Coordinates of N, CA and C in Angstrom, one line a residue:
Chain A
X1 N 25.0 18.8 4.4 CA 23.9 18.0 3.8 C 22.7 18.9 3.5
X2 N 21.7 18.3 3.0 CA 20.4 19.0 2.6 C 19.8 19.6 3.9
X3 N 19.2 20.8 3.8 CA 18.6 21.4 4.9 C 17.1 21.7 4.6
X4 N 16.3 21.3 5.6 CA 14.8 21.6 5.5 C 14.5 22.5 6.7
X5 N 13.9 23.6 6.6 CA 13.6 24.5 7.7 C 12.1 24.4 7.9
X6 N 11.7 23.9 9.0 CA 10.3 23.7 9.4 C 9.9 24.7 10.5
X7 N 8.8 25.4 10.3 CA 8.4 26.3 11.3 C 6.8 26.4 11.4
X8 N 6.3 26.7 12.6 CA 7.1 27.0 13.8 C 7.6 25.7 14.4
X9 N 8.5 25.8 15.4 CA 9.0 24.6 16.1 C 7.9 24.0 17.1
X10 N 7.1 25.0 17.6 CA 6.0 24.5 18.5 C 4.8 25.5 18.4
X11 N 3.7 25.0 18.7 CA 2.4 25.8 18.7 C 1.6 25.4 19.8
X12 N 1.0 26.5 20.5 CA 0.1 26.3 21.6 C -1.2 27.0 21.2
X13 N -2.3 26.2 21.0 CA -3.5 26.8 20.5 C -4.7 26.4 21.3
X14 N -5.8 27.0 21.0 CA -7.1 26.6 21.6 C -7.8 25.7 20.7
X15 N -8.5 24.8 21.3 CA -9.3 23.8 20.5 C -10.3 24.6 19.6
X16 N -10.4 24.2 18.4 CA -11.2 24.9 17.4 C -10.5 25.9 16.5
X17 N -9.3 26.2 16.9 CA -8.5 27.2 16.0 C -7.9 26.4 14.8
X18 N -7.6 27.2 13.8 CA -6.9 26.7 12.6 C -5.4 26.7 12.9
X19 N -4.7 25.8 12.2 CA -3.2 25.7 12.4 C -2.6 25.8 11.0
X20 N -1.4 26.4 11.0 CA -0.7 26.4 9.8 C 0.8 26.3 10.1
X21 N 1.5 25.4 9.3 CA 2.9 25.2 9.5 C 3.5 25.0 8.1
X22 N 4.8 25.3 8.0 CA 5.4 25.2 6.6 C 6.9 24.7 6.7
X23 N 7.3 24.3 5.5 CA 8.7 23.9 5.4 C 9.3 24.5 4.1
X24 N 10.5 25.0 4.3 CA 11.2 25.6 3.1 C 12.6 24.9 2.9
X25 N 13.0 25.0 1.7 CA 14.3 24.4 1.4 C 15.1 25.4 0.4
X26 N 16.4 25.3 0.4 CA 17.2 26.0 -0.6 C 17.3 25.3 -1.9
X27 N 16.8 24.0 -1.9 CA 16.9 23.3 -3.1 C 15.5 22.9 -3.6
X28 N 15.5 22.5 -4.9 CA 14.2 22.1 -5.5 C 13.9 20.6 -5.1
X29 N 12.7 20.4 -4.7 CA 12.2 19.1 -4.3 C 11.2 18.5 -5.3
X30 N 11.2 17.2 -5.5 CA 10.1 16.7 -6.4 C 9.1 15.9 -5.6
X31 N 9.2 15.8 -4.3 CA 8.2 15.2 -3.5 C 8.2 15.9 -2.1
X32 N 6.9 16.1 -1.6 CA 6.8 16.6 -0.3 C 5.8 15.7 0.4
X33 N 6.2 15.3 1.7 CA 5.4 14.4 2.5 C 5.1 15.1 3.8
X34 N 4.0 14.9 4.4 CA 3.7 15.4 5.7 C 3.3 14.2 6.6
X35 N 4.0 14.0 7.7 CA 3.7 13.0 8.7 C 3.3 13.5 10.0
X36 N 2.6 12.7 10.8 CA 2.3 13.0 12.2 C 2.8 11.9 13.1
X37 N 3.4 12.3 14.2 CA 3.9 11.4 15.1 C 3.3 11.6 16.5
X38 N 2.6 10.5 17.0 CA 2.0 10.5 18.3 C 3.1 10.0 19.3
X39 N 2.9 10.4 20.6 CA 3.9 9.9 21.6 C 4.1 8.4 21.6
X40 N 5.3 7.9 21.5 CA 5.6 6.5 21.6 C 5.3 5.7 20.3
X41 N 5.1 6.4 19.3 CA 4.8 5.8 18.0 C 5.6 6.3 16.9
X42 N 5.6 5.6 15.8 CA 6.3 6.1 14.6 C 5.5 7.1 13.8
X43 N 6.2 7.8 12.9 CA 5.5 8.8 12.0 C 4.5 8.1 11.2
X44 N 3.3 8.7 11.0 CA 2.3 8.2 10.1 C 2.0 9.2 9.0
X45 N 2.0 8.7 7.8 CA 1.8 9.6 6.6 C 0.4 10.2 6.6
X46 N 0.4 11.5 6.5 CA -0.9 12.3 6.4 C -1.2 12.6 4.9
X47 N -0.3 13.2 4.2 CA -0.5 13.7 2.9 C 0.8 13.6 2.1
X48 N 0.7 13.2 0.8 CA 1.8 13.1 -0.1 C 1.6 14.0 -1.3
X49 N 2.6 14.8 -1.7 CA 2.5 15.7 -2.8 C 3.6 15.4 -3.8
X50 N 3.2 15.3 -5.1 CA 4.1 14.9 -6.1 C 4.3 15.9 -7.2
X51 N 3.5 17.0 -7.2 CA 3.6 18.0 -8.3 C 3.5 19.4 -7.8
X52 N 4.3 20.3 -8.4 CA 4.4 21.7 -8.0 C 3.0 22.3 -8.2
X53 N 2.5 23.0 -7.1 CA 1.2 23.6 -7.2 C 0.1 22.7 -6.7
X54 N 0.4 21.4 -6.5 CA -0.6 20.5 -6.0 C -1.2 20.9 -4.7
X55 N -2.5 20.8 -4.6 CA -3.2 21.1 -3.3 C -4.0 19.9 -3.0
X56 N -3.7 19.3 -1.8 CA -4.4 18.0 -1.5 C -5.0 18.1 -0.1
X57 N -6.2 17.5 0.1 CA -6.8 17.5 1.4 C -7.0 16.1 1.9
X58 N -7.0 16.0 3.2 CA -7.3 14.7 3.9 C -8.1 15.1 5.1
X59 N -9.4 15.1 5.0 CA -10.3 15.5 6.0 C -10.1 17.0 6.3
X60 N -9.7 17.3 7.6 CA -9.5 18.7 8.0 C -8.1 19.2 7.6
X61 N -7.3 18.4 7.1 CA -5.9 18.7 6.7 C -5.8 19.1 5.2
X62 N -5.1 20.1 5.0 CA -4.8 20.5 3.6 C -3.3 20.8 3.4
X63 N -2.7 20.3 2.4 CA -1.3 20.6 2.2 C -1.1 21.0 0.7
X64 N -0.1 21.9 0.5 CA 0.2 22.3 -0.8 C 1.7 22.2 -1.1
X65 N 2.0 21.8 -2.4 CA 3.4 21.7 -2.9 C 3.6 23.1 -3.5
X66 N 4.6 23.9 -3.0 CA 4.8 25.2 -3.5 C 5.2 25.3 -5.0
X67 N 4.8 26.3 -5.6 CA 5.0 26.5 -7.1 C 6.5 26.5 -7.4
X68 N 7.3 27.1 -6.5 CA 8.8 27.1 -6.7 C 9.4 25.8 -6.5
X69 N 8.7 24.8 -5.9 CA 9.2 23.5 -5.5 C 10.2 23.5 -4.4
X70 N 10.2 24.7 -3.7 CA 11.1 24.8 -2.6 C 10.4 24.9 -1.2
X71 N 9.1 24.8 -1.3 CA 8.3 24.9 0.0 C 7.0 24.1 0.0
X72 N 6.5 23.9 1.2 CA 5.2 23.3 1.3 C 4.6 23.7 2.6
X73 N 3.3 23.7 2.6 CA 2.6 24.1 3.9 C 1.5 23.0 4.2
X74 N 1.2 23.0 5.5 CA 0.2 22.1 6.0 C -0.8 23.0 6.9
X75 N -2.1 22.9 6.6 CA -3.1 23.6 7.4 C -4.0 22.5 8.0
X76 N -4.4 22.8 9.3 CA -5.4 22.0 10.0 C -6.5 22.9 10.3
X77 N -7.7 22.6 9.9 CA -8.8 23.5 10.3 C -9.6 22.9 11.5
X78 N -10.1 23.8 12.3 CA -10.9 23.5 13.4 C -10.3 22.4 14.3
X79 N -9.2 22.7 14.9 CA -8.4 21.7 15.6 C -9.2 21.0 16.7
X80 N -8.9 19.8 16.9 CA -9.5 19.0 18.0 C -8.4 18.3 18.9
X81 N -8.7 17.9 20.1 CA -7.6 17.4 20.9 C -6.7 16.3 20.3
X82 N -7.3 15.4 19.5 CA -6.5 14.3 18.9 C -5.5 14.8 17.8
X83 N -5.5 16.1 17.5 CA -4.5 16.6 16.6 C -3.2 16.9 17.3
X84 N -3.2 16.8 18.6 CA -1.9 16.9 19.3 C -0.9 15.9 18.9
X85 N 0.3 16.4 18.7 CA 1.4 15.5 18.3 C 2.5 16.4 17.6
X86 N 3.5 15.7 17.0 CA 4.5 16.3 16.3 C 4.3 16.1 14.8
X87 N 4.4 17.2 14.0 CA 4.2 17.1 12.6 C 5.5 17.3 11.9
X88 N 5.8 16.4 11.0 CA 7.1 16.5 10.2 C 6.8 16.6 8.8
X89 N 7.5 17.5 8.1 CA 7.6 17.5 6.7 C 8.8 16.7 6.3
X90 N 8.7 16.2 5.1 CA 9.8 15.4 4.5 C 9.8 15.8 3.0
X91 N 11.0 16.0 2.5 CA 11.1 16.4 1.1 C 12.1 15.5 0.4
X92 N 11.9 15.3 -0.8 CA 12.9 14.5 -1.6 C 13.4 15.4 -2.8
X93 N 14.7 15.8 -2.7 CA 15.3 16.4 -3.8 C 15.4 15.5 -5.0
X94 N 15.6 16.0 -6.2 CA 15.6 15.2 -7.4 C 16.7 14.2 -7.2
X95 N 16.4 12.9 -7.4 CA 17.3 11.8 -7.4 C 18.2 11.7 -6.1
X96 N 17.7 12.2 -5.0 CA 18.4 12.1 -3.7 C 17.6 11.5 -2.6
X97 N 18.2 11.4 -1.4 CA 17.5 10.8 -0.3 C 16.4 11.7 0.3
X98 N 15.4 11.1 0.9 CA 14.4 11.9 1.7 C 15.1 12.6 2.8
X99 N 14.6 13.9 3.0 CA 15.1 14.7 4.1 C 14.0 15.2 5.0
X100 N 14.1 15.1 6.3 CA 13.1 15.5 7.2 C 13.3 16.8 7.8
X101 N 12.2 17.6 8.1 CA 12.3 18.8 8.9 C 12.4 18.4 10.4
X102 N 12.6 19.5 11.2 CA 12.8 19.3 12.6 C 11.6 19.0 13.4
X103 N 10.4 19.2 12.8 CA 9.2 18.9 13.4 C 8.5 20.1 14.0
X104 N 7.2 20.1 14.1 CA 6.4 21.2 14.7 C 5.5 20.4 15.8
X105 N 5.8 20.8 17.0 CA 5.0 20.2 18.2 C 3.8 21.0 18.4
X106 N 2.6 20.3 18.3 CA 1.3 21.0 18.4 C 0.7 20.6 19.7
X107 N 0.4 21.6 20.5 CA -0.3 21.4 21.8 C -1.6 22.2 21.7
X108 N -2.7 21.5 22.2 CA -4.0 22.1 22.1 C -4.6 22.2 23.5
X109 N -5.1 23.4 23.9 CA -5.7 23.7 25.1 C -7.2 23.5 24.9
X110 N -7.9 22.7 25.7 CA -9.3 22.4 25.5 C -10.2 23.6 25.9
Chain B
X10 N -3.4 -5.4 10.4 CA -2.2 -5.2 9.5 C -1.0 -4.8 10.3
X11 N 0.1 -5.7 10.3 CA 1.2 -5.4 11.1 C 2.0 -4.2 10.5
X12 N 2.3 -4.2 9.2 CA 3.0 -3.2 8.6 C 4.5 -3.4 8.9
X13 N 5.1 -2.4 9.6 CA 6.5 -2.5 9.9 C 6.6 -2.8 11.4
X14 N 7.3 -3.8 11.8 CA 7.4 -4.3 13.2 C 8.9 -4.2 13.6
X15 N 9.1 -3.5 14.8 CA 10.4 -3.3 15.3 C 10.5 -4.0 16.7
X16 N 11.6 -4.6 16.9 CA 11.9 -5.2 18.3 C 13.3 -5.0 18.6
X17 N 13.6 -4.7 19.9 CA 12.7 -4.5 21.0 C 12.1 -3.1 20.9
X18 N 11.2 -2.8 21.8 CA 10.6 -1.5 21.9 C 11.5 -0.6 22.8
X19 N 12.1 -1.2 23.8 CA 12.9 -0.4 24.7 C 14.2 -1.3 25.0
X20 N 15.3 -0.6 25.2 CA 16.5 -1.3 25.6 C 17.5 -0.3 26.3
X21 N 18.1 -0.8 27.4 CA 19.1 0.0 28.0 C 20.4 -0.8 27.9
X22 N 21.5 -0.2 27.5 CA 22.8 -0.8 27.3 C 23.8 -0.1 28.1
X23 N 24.9 -0.8 28.4 CA 26.1 -0.1 29.0 C 27.1 0.2 27.8
X24 N 27.8 1.2 28.0 CA 28.8 1.6 27.0 C 29.7 0.4 26.7
X25 N 29.9 0.2 25.4 CA 30.7 -0.9 24.9 C 30.0 -2.2 24.6
X26 N 28.7 -2.3 25.1 CA 28.0 -3.5 24.7 C 27.5 -3.5 23.3
X27 N 27.2 -4.6 22.8 CA 26.7 -4.7 21.4 C 25.2 -5.0 21.4
X28 N 24.5 -4.7 20.3 CA 23.1 -4.9 20.3 C 22.6 -4.9 18.8
X29 N 21.6 -5.7 18.5 CA 21.0 -5.7 17.2 C 19.6 -5.4 17.3
X30 N 19.1 -4.4 16.5 CA 17.7 -4.0 16.5 C 17.1 -4.7 15.2
X31 N 16.0 -5.2 15.4 CA 15.3 -6.0 14.4 C 14.2 -5.2 13.8
X32 N 14.0 -5.4 12.5 CA 12.9 -4.8 11.7 C 12.4 -5.8 10.7
X33 N 11.1 -5.9 10.6 CA 10.4 -6.7 9.6 C 9.2 -6.0 9.1
X34 N 9.0 -6.2 7.7 CA 7.8 -5.6 7.1 C 7.1 -6.7 6.3
X35 N 5.7 -6.6 6.3 CA 4.9 -7.6 5.7 C 4.2 -7.1 4.5
X36 N 4.7 -6.0 3.9 CA 4.0 -5.3 2.8 C 4.6 -5.6 1.5
X37 N 5.6 -6.5 1.4 CA 6.3 -6.9 0.2 C 7.0 -5.7 -0.4
X38 N 7.5 -4.8 0.5 CA 8.2 -3.6 0.0 C 9.7 -4.0 -0.4
X39 N 10.2 -3.3 -1.3 CA 11.6 -3.6 -1.8 C 12.6 -2.9 -1.0
X40 N 12.4 -1.6 -0.6 CA 13.4 -0.9 0.1 C 13.1 -0.6 1.6
X41 N 14.1 -0.6 2.4 CA 14.0 -0.5 3.8 C 15.0 0.5 4.3
X42 N 14.7 1.1 5.5 CA 15.6 2.2 6.0 C 15.7 2.2 7.5
X43 N 16.8 2.7 8.0 CA 16.9 2.9 9.4 C 17.2 4.4 9.7
X44 N 16.5 5.0 10.6 CA 16.6 6.4 11.0 C 16.9 6.4 12.5
X45 N 17.5 7.5 12.9 CA 17.5 7.8 14.3 C 16.8 9.2 14.5
X46 N 16.1 9.3 15.7 CA 15.4 10.6 16.0 C 15.9 11.1 17.3
X47 N 16.5 12.3 17.2 CA 17.0 13.0 18.4 C 16.2 14.3 18.6
X48 N 16.0 14.8 19.8 CA 15.2 16.0 20.0 C 15.7 17.2 19.2
X49 N 14.7 17.8 18.5 CA 15.0 19.0 17.7 C 15.8 18.8 16.4
X50 N 16.0 17.5 16.0 CA 16.7 17.2 14.8 C 16.0 16.4 13.8
X51 N 14.7 16.2 14.0 CA 14.0 15.4 13.0 C 14.5 14.0 12.9
X52 N 14.4 13.3 11.8 CA 14.9 12.0 11.6 C 16.1 12.1 10.6
X53 N 17.1 11.3 11.0 CA 18.3 11.3 10.2 C 18.6 9.8 9.7
X54 N 18.9 9.7 8.4 CA 19.0 8.4 7.8 C 20.4 7.8 8.2
X55 N 20.4 6.6 8.7 CA 21.6 5.9 9.1 C 22.1 5.0 8.0
X56 N 21.2 4.1 7.5 CA 21.5 3.2 6.4 C 20.2 2.9 5.7
X57 N 20.3 2.5 4.5 CA 19.2 2.0 3.8 C 19.5 0.8 2.9
X58 N 18.5 0.1 2.4 CA 18.6 -1.0 1.5 C 17.6 -0.8 0.4
X59 N 18.1 -0.6 -0.8 CA 17.2 -0.3 -1.9 C 16.5 -1.6 -2.3
X60 N 17.2 -2.7 -2.1 CA 16.6 -4.0 -2.5 C 17.3 -5.1 -1.7
X61 N 16.7 -6.3 -1.7 CA 17.4 -7.4 -1.0 C 18.8 -7.6 -1.6
X62 N 19.7 -7.7 -0.7 CA 21.1 -7.9 -1.1 C 21.9 -6.7 -1.2
X63 N 21.3 -5.5 -1.1 CA 22.1 -4.3 -1.2 C 21.9 -3.4 0.1
X64 N 23.0 -2.7 0.5 CA 22.8 -1.7 1.6 C 23.7 -0.5 1.3
X65 N 23.3 0.6 1.7 CA 24.1 1.9 1.5 C 24.0 2.8 2.7
X66 N 25.1 3.6 2.8 CA 25.2 4.5 4.0 C 24.2 5.7 3.8
X67 N 23.7 6.1 4.9 CA 22.9 7.4 4.9 C 23.7 8.5 5.4
X68 N 23.1 9.4 6.1 CA 23.7 10.6 6.6 C 24.6 10.4 7.8
X69 N 24.2 9.4 8.7 CA 25.0 9.2 10.0 C 25.3 7.8 10.2
X70 N 26.1 7.1 9.3 CA 26.3 5.7 9.5 C 27.4 5.2 10.5
X71 N 28.2 6.2 11.0 CA 29.3 5.8 11.8 C 28.8 5.1 13.1
X72 N 29.4 4.0 13.4 CA 29.1 3.2 14.6 C 28.0 2.2 14.5
X73 N 27.5 2.1 13.2 CA 26.4 1.1 12.9 C 26.8 0.2 11.8
X74 N 26.2 -1.0 11.8 CA 26.2 -1.9 10.6 C 24.8 -2.4 10.4
X75 N 24.5 -2.8 9.2 CA 23.2 -3.3 8.8 C 23.3 -4.6 8.1
X76 N 22.2 -5.4 8.1 CA 22.1 -6.6 7.3 C 20.7 -6.7 6.7
X77 N 20.6 -6.8 5.4 CA 19.3 -7.1 4.8 C 19.2 -8.6 4.7
X78 N 18.6 -9.2 5.7 CA 18.6 -10.6 5.8 C 17.8 -11.3 4.7
X79 N 16.7 -10.7 4.3 CA 15.9 -11.2 3.2 C 15.0 -10.0 2.8
X80 N 14.0 -10.2 2.0 CA 13.2 -9.1 1.6 C 12.4 -8.5 2.7
X81 N 12.0 -9.3 3.7 CA 11.2 -8.8 4.8 C 12.0 -8.1 5.9
X82 N 13.3 -8.5 6.2 CA 14.0 -8.1 7.4 C 15.2 -7.3 7.1
X83 N 15.4 -6.3 8.0 CA 16.5 -5.4 7.9 C 17.0 -5.1 9.3
X84 N 18.1 -5.5 9.7 CA 18.6 -5.3 11.1 C 19.7 -4.3 11.2
X85 N 19.7 -3.6 12.3 CA 20.7 -2.6 12.6 C 21.5 -3.0 13.8
X86 N 22.9 -3.0 13.7 CA 23.7 -3.5 14.8 C 24.6 -2.4 15.3
X87 N 24.7 -2.3 16.6 CA 25.7 -1.4 17.3 C 26.7 -2.4 17.8
X88 N 27.9 -2.3 17.3 CA 29.0 -3.2 17.7 C 29.5 -2.9 19.1
X89 N 29.7 -1.6 19.4 CA 30.2 -1.1 20.7 C 29.5 0.2 21.0
X90 N 28.4 0.0 21.8 CA 27.5 1.2 22.0 C 28.2 2.3 22.7
X91 N 27.8 3.5 22.3 CA 28.4 4.7 23.0 C 27.2 5.6 23.4
X92 N 27.4 6.4 24.5 CA 26.3 7.3 25.0 C 25.7 8.2 23.9
X93 N 26.5 8.5 22.9 CA 26.0 9.4 21.8 C 25.0 8.7 20.9
X94 N 24.9 7.4 21.1 CA 23.9 6.6 20.3 C 22.6 6.4 21.0
X95 N 22.5 7.0 22.2 CA 21.2 7.1 22.8 C 20.2 7.8 21.9
X96 N 19.1 7.2 21.6 CA 18.2 7.8 20.6 C 17.0 6.9 20.5
X97 N 16.0 7.4 19.6 CA 14.9 6.5 19.2 C 15.2 6.1 17.8
X98 N 15.2 4.8 17.5 CA 15.5 4.3 16.2 C 14.2 3.9 15.5
X99 N 14.1 4.3 14.2 CA 12.9 4.0 13.4 C 13.3 3.2 12.2
X100 N 12.6 2.2 11.9 CA 12.7 1.5 10.7 C 11.6 1.9 9.8
X101 N 11.8 1.9 8.5 CA 10.8 2.3 7.5 C 10.9 1.4 6.3
X102 N 9.9 1.3 5.5 CA 9.9 0.6 4.2 C 9.1 1.3 3.2
X103 N 9.5 1.0 1.9 CA 8.8 1.7 0.8 C 8.7 0.6 -0.3
X104 N 7.6 0.7 -1.1 CA 7.3 -0.3 -2.1 C 8.4 -0.5 -3.1
X105 N 8.8 0.7 -3.8 CA 9.7 0.5 -4.9 C 11.1 0.8 -4.5
X106 N 12.0 0.1 -5.2 CA 13.4 0.2 -4.9 C 13.9 1.6 -5.2
X107 N 14.8 2.1 -4.4 CA 15.5 3.3 -4.6 C 14.8 4.5 -4.0
X108 N 15.6 5.4 -3.5 CA 15.1 6.6 -2.8 C 14.5 7.6 -3.8
X109 N 14.9 7.5 -5.1 CA 14.4 8.5 -6.0 C 12.9 8.2 -6.4
X110 N 12.4 7.0 -6.0 CA 11.0 6.7 -6.4 C 10.1 7.5 -5.6
X111 N 9.0 8.1 -6.2 CA 8.1 8.9 -5.5 C 7.0 8.1 -4.8
X112 N 7.4 7.4 -3.7 CA 6.5 6.6 -2.9 C 6.8 7.0 -1.4
X113 N 5.7 7.1 -0.6 CA 5.9 7.4 0.8 C 6.5 6.2 1.6
X114 N 7.2 6.5 2.6 CA 7.8 5.5 3.5 C 6.8 5.2 4.6
X115 N 6.7 3.9 5.0 CA 5.9 3.5 6.2 C 6.8 3.2 7.3
X116 N 6.5 3.7 8.5 CA 7.4 3.6 9.7 C 6.9 2.6 10.7
X117 N 7.8 2.0 11.4 CA 7.5 1.2 12.6 C 7.3 2.1 13.8
X118 N 7.1 1.6 15.0 CA 6.8 2.3 16.2 C 8.1 2.7 16.9
X119 N 9.2 2.3 16.5 CA 10.5 2.7 17.1 C 11.0 1.9 18.2
X120 N 12.3 2.0 18.4 CA 13.0 1.3 19.5 C 13.7 2.4 20.3
X121 N 13.4 2.5 21.6 CA 14.0 3.5 22.4 C 15.2 3.0 23.1
X122 N 16.4 3.5 22.7 CA 17.6 2.9 23.2 C 18.4 3.9 24.1
X123 N 18.7 3.5 25.3 CA 19.5 4.3 26.2 C 20.8 3.6 26.5
X124 N 21.9 4.4 26.4 CA 23.2 3.8 26.6 C 23.9 4.6 27.7
X125 N 24.2 3.8 28.8 CA 24.7 4.5 30.0 C 26.2 4.5 30.0

């Protein structure tokens, strides 16, 4: 099946640091989504990207749809304790089902 | 705003028992999905329903059945539970019919299922 590689798998950072994570695919996608999952809850949509090259911000979060349509990244600036959680990318190949990355677990030391 | 509601939140079953997981959405969405989440594997699609009256297999359908009861409700049934089905199950919905539509999915809070 479709493969999405998300990295890193986990991050341990200090409060206030910036965070960067990315997803890559061997296939072309026409949608990239970034979700955050808190413990005991379902994924919540952070940012949706629908066009190659698109750069979208949501507060301290910024995500980009790669020009090649095979990758996307998510940046978090000036991390705070509530940023802790698991971040998932999800991509949709042309006319196919949504595919999820394995997740990036973010831990923040105060 | 309720969004997507899943019941129960937790369940423990014995091998061979049957169980139905319930999902309801109040956003008037057309399409609904069932995923399972296992450590290190992200979310994998079990079944989906593009619209009321239709259901289709996803990536990992074996051992499961679904029913799209009406536009609001989409249930997932385990006829004979196996330990390999221990997982967290998420229901999701999306406004427009069909996976190809560029709309984000909205998720419930999950059902944590353990099978002994």
